[in-house]
CSV table of C-alpha atoms in Angstrom, one decimal:
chain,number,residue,atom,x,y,z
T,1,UNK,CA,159.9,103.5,56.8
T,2,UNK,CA,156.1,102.7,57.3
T,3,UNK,CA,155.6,102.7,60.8
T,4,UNK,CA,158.6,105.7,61.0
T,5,UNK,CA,155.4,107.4,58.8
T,6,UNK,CA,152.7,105.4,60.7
T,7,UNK,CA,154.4,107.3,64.0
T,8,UNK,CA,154.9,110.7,62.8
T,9,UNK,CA,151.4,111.3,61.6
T,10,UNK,CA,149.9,110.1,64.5
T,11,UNK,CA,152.0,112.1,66.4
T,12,UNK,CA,151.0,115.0,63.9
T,13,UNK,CA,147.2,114.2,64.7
T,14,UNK,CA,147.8,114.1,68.2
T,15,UNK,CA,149.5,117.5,68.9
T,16,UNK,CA,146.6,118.5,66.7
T,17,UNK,CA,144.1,117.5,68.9
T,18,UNK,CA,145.5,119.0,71.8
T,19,UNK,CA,146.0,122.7,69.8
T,20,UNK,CA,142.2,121.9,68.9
T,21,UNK,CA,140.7,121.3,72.2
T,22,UNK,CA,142.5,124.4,73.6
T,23,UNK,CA,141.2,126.4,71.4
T,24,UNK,CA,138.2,124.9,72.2
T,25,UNK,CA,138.8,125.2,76.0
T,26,UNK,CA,139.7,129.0,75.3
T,27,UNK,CA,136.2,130.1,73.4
T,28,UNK,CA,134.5,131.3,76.8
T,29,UNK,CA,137.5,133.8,77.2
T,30,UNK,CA,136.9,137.3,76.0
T,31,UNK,CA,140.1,137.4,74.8
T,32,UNK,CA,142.9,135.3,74.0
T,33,UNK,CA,146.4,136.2,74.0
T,34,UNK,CA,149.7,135.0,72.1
T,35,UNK,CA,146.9,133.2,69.5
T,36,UNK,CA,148.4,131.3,66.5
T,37,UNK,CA,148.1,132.5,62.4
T,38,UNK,CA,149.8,132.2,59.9
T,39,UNK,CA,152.7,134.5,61.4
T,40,UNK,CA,153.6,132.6,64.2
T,41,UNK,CA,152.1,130.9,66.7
T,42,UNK,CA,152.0,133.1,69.3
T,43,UNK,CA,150.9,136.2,66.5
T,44,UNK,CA,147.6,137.4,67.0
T,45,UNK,CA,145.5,138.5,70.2
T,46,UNK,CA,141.1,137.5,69.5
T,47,UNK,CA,138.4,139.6,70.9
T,48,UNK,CA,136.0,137.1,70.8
T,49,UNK,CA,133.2,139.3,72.1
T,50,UNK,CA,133.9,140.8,69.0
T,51,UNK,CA,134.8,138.1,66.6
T,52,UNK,CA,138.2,140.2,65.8
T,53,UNK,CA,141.4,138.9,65.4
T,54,UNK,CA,144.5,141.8,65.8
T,55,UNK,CA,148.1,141.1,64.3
T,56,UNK,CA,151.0,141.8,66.5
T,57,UNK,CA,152.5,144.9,66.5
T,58,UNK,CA,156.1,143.8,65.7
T,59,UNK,CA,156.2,142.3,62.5
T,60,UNK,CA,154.8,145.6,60.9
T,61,UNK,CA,156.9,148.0,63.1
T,62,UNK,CA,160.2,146.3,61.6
T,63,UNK,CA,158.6,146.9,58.1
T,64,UNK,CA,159.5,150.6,58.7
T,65,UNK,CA,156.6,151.7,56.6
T,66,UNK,CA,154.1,154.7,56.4
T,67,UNK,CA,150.0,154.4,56.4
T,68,UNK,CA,150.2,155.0,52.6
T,69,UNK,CA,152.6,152.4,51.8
T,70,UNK,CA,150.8,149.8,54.1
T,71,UNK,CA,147.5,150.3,52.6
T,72,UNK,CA,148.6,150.5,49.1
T,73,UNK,CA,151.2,147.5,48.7
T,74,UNK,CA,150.8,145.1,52.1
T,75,UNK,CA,147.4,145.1,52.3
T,76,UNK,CA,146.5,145.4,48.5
T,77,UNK,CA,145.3,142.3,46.6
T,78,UNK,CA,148.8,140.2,46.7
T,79,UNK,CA,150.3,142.0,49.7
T,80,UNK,CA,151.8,140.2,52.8
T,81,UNK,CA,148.7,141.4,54.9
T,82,UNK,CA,145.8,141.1,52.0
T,83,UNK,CA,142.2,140.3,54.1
T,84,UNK,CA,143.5,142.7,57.2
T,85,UNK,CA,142.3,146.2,57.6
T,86,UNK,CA,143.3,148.8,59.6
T,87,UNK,CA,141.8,148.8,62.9
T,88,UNK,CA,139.2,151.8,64.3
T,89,UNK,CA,139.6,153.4,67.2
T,90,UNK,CA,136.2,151.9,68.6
T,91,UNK,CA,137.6,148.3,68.0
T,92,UNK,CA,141.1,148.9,70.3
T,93,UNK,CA,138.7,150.3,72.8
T,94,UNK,CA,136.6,147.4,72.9
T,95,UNK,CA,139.2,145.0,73.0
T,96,UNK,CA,140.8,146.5,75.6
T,97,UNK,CA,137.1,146.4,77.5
T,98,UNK,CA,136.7,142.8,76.2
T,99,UNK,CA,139.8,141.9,78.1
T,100,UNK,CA,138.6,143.6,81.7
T,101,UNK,CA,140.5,146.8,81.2
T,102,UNK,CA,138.9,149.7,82.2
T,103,UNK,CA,139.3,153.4,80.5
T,104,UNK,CA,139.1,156.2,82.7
T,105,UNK,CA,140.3,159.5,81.4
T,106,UNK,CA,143.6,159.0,79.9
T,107,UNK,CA,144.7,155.7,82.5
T,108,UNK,CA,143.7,152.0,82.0
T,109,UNK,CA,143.5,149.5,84.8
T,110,UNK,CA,143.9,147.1,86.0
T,111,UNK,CA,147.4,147.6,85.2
T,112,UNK,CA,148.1,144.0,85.3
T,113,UNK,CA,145.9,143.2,83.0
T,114,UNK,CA,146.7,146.3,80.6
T,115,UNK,CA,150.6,145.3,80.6
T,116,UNK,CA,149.8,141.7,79.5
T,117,UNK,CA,147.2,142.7,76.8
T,118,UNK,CA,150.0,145.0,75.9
T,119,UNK,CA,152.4,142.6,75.6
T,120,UNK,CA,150.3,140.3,73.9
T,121,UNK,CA,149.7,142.8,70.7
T,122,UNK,CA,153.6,143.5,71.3
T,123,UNK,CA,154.9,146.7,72.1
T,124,UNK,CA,157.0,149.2,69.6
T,125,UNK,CA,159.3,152.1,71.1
T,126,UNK,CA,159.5,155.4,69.5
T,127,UNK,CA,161.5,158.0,72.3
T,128,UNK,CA,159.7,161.3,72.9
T,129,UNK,CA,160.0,163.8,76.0
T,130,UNK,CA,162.5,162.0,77.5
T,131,UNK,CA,160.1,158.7,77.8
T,132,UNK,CA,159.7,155.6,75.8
T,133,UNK,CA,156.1,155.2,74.2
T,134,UNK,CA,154.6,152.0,72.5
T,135,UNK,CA,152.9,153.7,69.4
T,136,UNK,CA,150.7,151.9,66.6
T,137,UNK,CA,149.0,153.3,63.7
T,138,UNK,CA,144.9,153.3,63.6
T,139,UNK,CA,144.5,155.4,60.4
T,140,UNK,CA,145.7,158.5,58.7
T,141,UNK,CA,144.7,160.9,56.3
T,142,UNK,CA,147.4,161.8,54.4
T,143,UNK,CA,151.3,161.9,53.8
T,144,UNK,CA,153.7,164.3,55.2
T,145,UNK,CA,151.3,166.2,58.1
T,146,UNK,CA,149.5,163.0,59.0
T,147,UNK,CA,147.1,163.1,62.5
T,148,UNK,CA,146.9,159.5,63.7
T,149,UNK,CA,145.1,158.1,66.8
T,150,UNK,CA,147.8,155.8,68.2
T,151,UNK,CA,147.5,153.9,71.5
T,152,UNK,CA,150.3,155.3,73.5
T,153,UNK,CA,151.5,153.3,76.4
T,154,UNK,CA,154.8,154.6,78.7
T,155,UNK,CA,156.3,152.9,81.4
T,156,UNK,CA,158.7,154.3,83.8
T,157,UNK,CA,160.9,151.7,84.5
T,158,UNK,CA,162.6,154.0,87.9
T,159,UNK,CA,159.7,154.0,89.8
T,160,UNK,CA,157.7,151.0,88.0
T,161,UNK,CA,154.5,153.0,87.0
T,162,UNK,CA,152.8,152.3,84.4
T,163,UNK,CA,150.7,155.0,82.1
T,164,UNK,CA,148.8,153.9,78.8
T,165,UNK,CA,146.6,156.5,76.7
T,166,UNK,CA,144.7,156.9,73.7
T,167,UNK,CA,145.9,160.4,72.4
T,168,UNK,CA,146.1,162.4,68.9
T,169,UNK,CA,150.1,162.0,67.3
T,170,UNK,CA,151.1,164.0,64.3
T,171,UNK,CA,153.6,162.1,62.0
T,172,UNK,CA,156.2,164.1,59.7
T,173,UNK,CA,157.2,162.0,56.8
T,174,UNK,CA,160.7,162.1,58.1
T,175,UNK,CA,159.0,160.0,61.1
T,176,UNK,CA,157.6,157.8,58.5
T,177,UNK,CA,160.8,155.0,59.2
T,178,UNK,CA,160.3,155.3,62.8
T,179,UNK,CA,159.7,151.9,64.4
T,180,UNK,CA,155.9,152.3,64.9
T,181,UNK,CA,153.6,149.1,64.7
T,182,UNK,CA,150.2,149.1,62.2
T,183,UNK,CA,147.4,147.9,64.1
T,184,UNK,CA,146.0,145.7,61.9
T,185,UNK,CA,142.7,143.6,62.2
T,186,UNK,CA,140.7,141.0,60.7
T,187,UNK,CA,137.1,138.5,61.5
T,188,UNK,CA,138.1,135.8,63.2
T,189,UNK,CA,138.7,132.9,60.9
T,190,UNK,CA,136.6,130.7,62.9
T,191,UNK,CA,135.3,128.5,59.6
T,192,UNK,CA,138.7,128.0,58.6
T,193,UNK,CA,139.8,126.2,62.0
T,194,UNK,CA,136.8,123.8,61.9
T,195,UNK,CA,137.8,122.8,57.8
T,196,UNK,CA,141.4,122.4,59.8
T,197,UNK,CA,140.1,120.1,62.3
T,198,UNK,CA,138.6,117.7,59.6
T,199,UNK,CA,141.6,117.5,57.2
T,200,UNK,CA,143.3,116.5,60.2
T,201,UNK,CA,141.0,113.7,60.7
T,202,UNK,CA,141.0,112.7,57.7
T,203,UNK,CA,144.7,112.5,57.4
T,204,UNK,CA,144.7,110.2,60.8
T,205,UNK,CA,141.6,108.7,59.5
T,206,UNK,CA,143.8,107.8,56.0
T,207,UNK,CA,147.3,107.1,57.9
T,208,UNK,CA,145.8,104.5,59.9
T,209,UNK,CA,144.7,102.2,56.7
């Protein structure tokens, strides 16, 4: 049973390590997709230009929940998403920038680069005019007639173009259930991961005696 322990936390320290010096070998990127919190470990995309950290779109889109309920239960002192905030319209566009897109008019391109930032934040379907749209929340003003800014991407799957937009969506509160993801944001925990890093020593450190 000793060296059964003896093994497992040194394995535990290892894969540590590793998920420590990628992180580290990752902090020149602008930004980093399918990052790991508390959510998952593939949950968050980092603008670290910015020193933001946004929550994938997915897990709030399956909540099924309006702007009201979001701000006043999930991200309310106890909520599921207490220390996030709803992100601003300037801070999509500069992680968007951060990641080598560039916004012209209505299109973003590379495309490449757009799809896979895209992907990375996840991507929530709501059908309108005969297309599919990826929509998220940025903010709202009130219930019922609600004007949002929403980051609207469609992609036509018959001729493989791709079309993404930043554009002004009016919610009804019967739309309020519809399968749209909160863009939610945060700073970048960064003191957090080094306190991480020593506890792991420290355990490896105490393991070994």
């Amino acid at each position: 049973m000793h060296w059964k322990n003896r093994d497992q936390s040194l394995s535990w320290c290892a894969g540590s390590i590793l998920a420590i010096s990628a992180l580290s070998a990752s902090a020149n990127a602008e930004v980093i997709l399918n990052a790991p919190s508390e959510f998952g470990a593939t949950s968050v995309t980092v603008d670290v230009t910015n020193g933001l950290e946004f929550l994938d779109l997915g897990p709030t889109a399956v909540l099924s929940v309006s702007y009201d309920d979001m701000t006043t239960t999930y991200l309310a002192a106890g909520g599921t998403y207490e220390g996030w905030r709803y992100a601003s319209y300037t801070e999509i566009l500069s992680l968007f920038e951060s990641a080598g897109v560039t916004v012209e008019s209505n299109y973003l391109f590379p495309a490449s680069t757009a799809i896979a930032l895209s992907e990375s934040l996840g991507i929530t379907f709501s059908k309108g005019a005969d297309i599919y749209r990826a929509n998220g929340f940025f903010h709202s003003e009130v219930e019922g007639f609600a004007s949002t800014f929403a980051f609207g991407a469609s992609l036509n799957h018959d001729t493989d173009e791709y079309y993404a937009t930043y554009e002004g969506w009016t919610y009804l509160s019967s739309d309020n259930s519809a399968p749209a993801g909160h863009y939610l944001v945060r700073a970048v925990p960064a003191p957090g991961s080094l306190a991480i890093a020593g506890v792991f020593g420290m355990l490896c450190t105490h393991r070994r005696r």
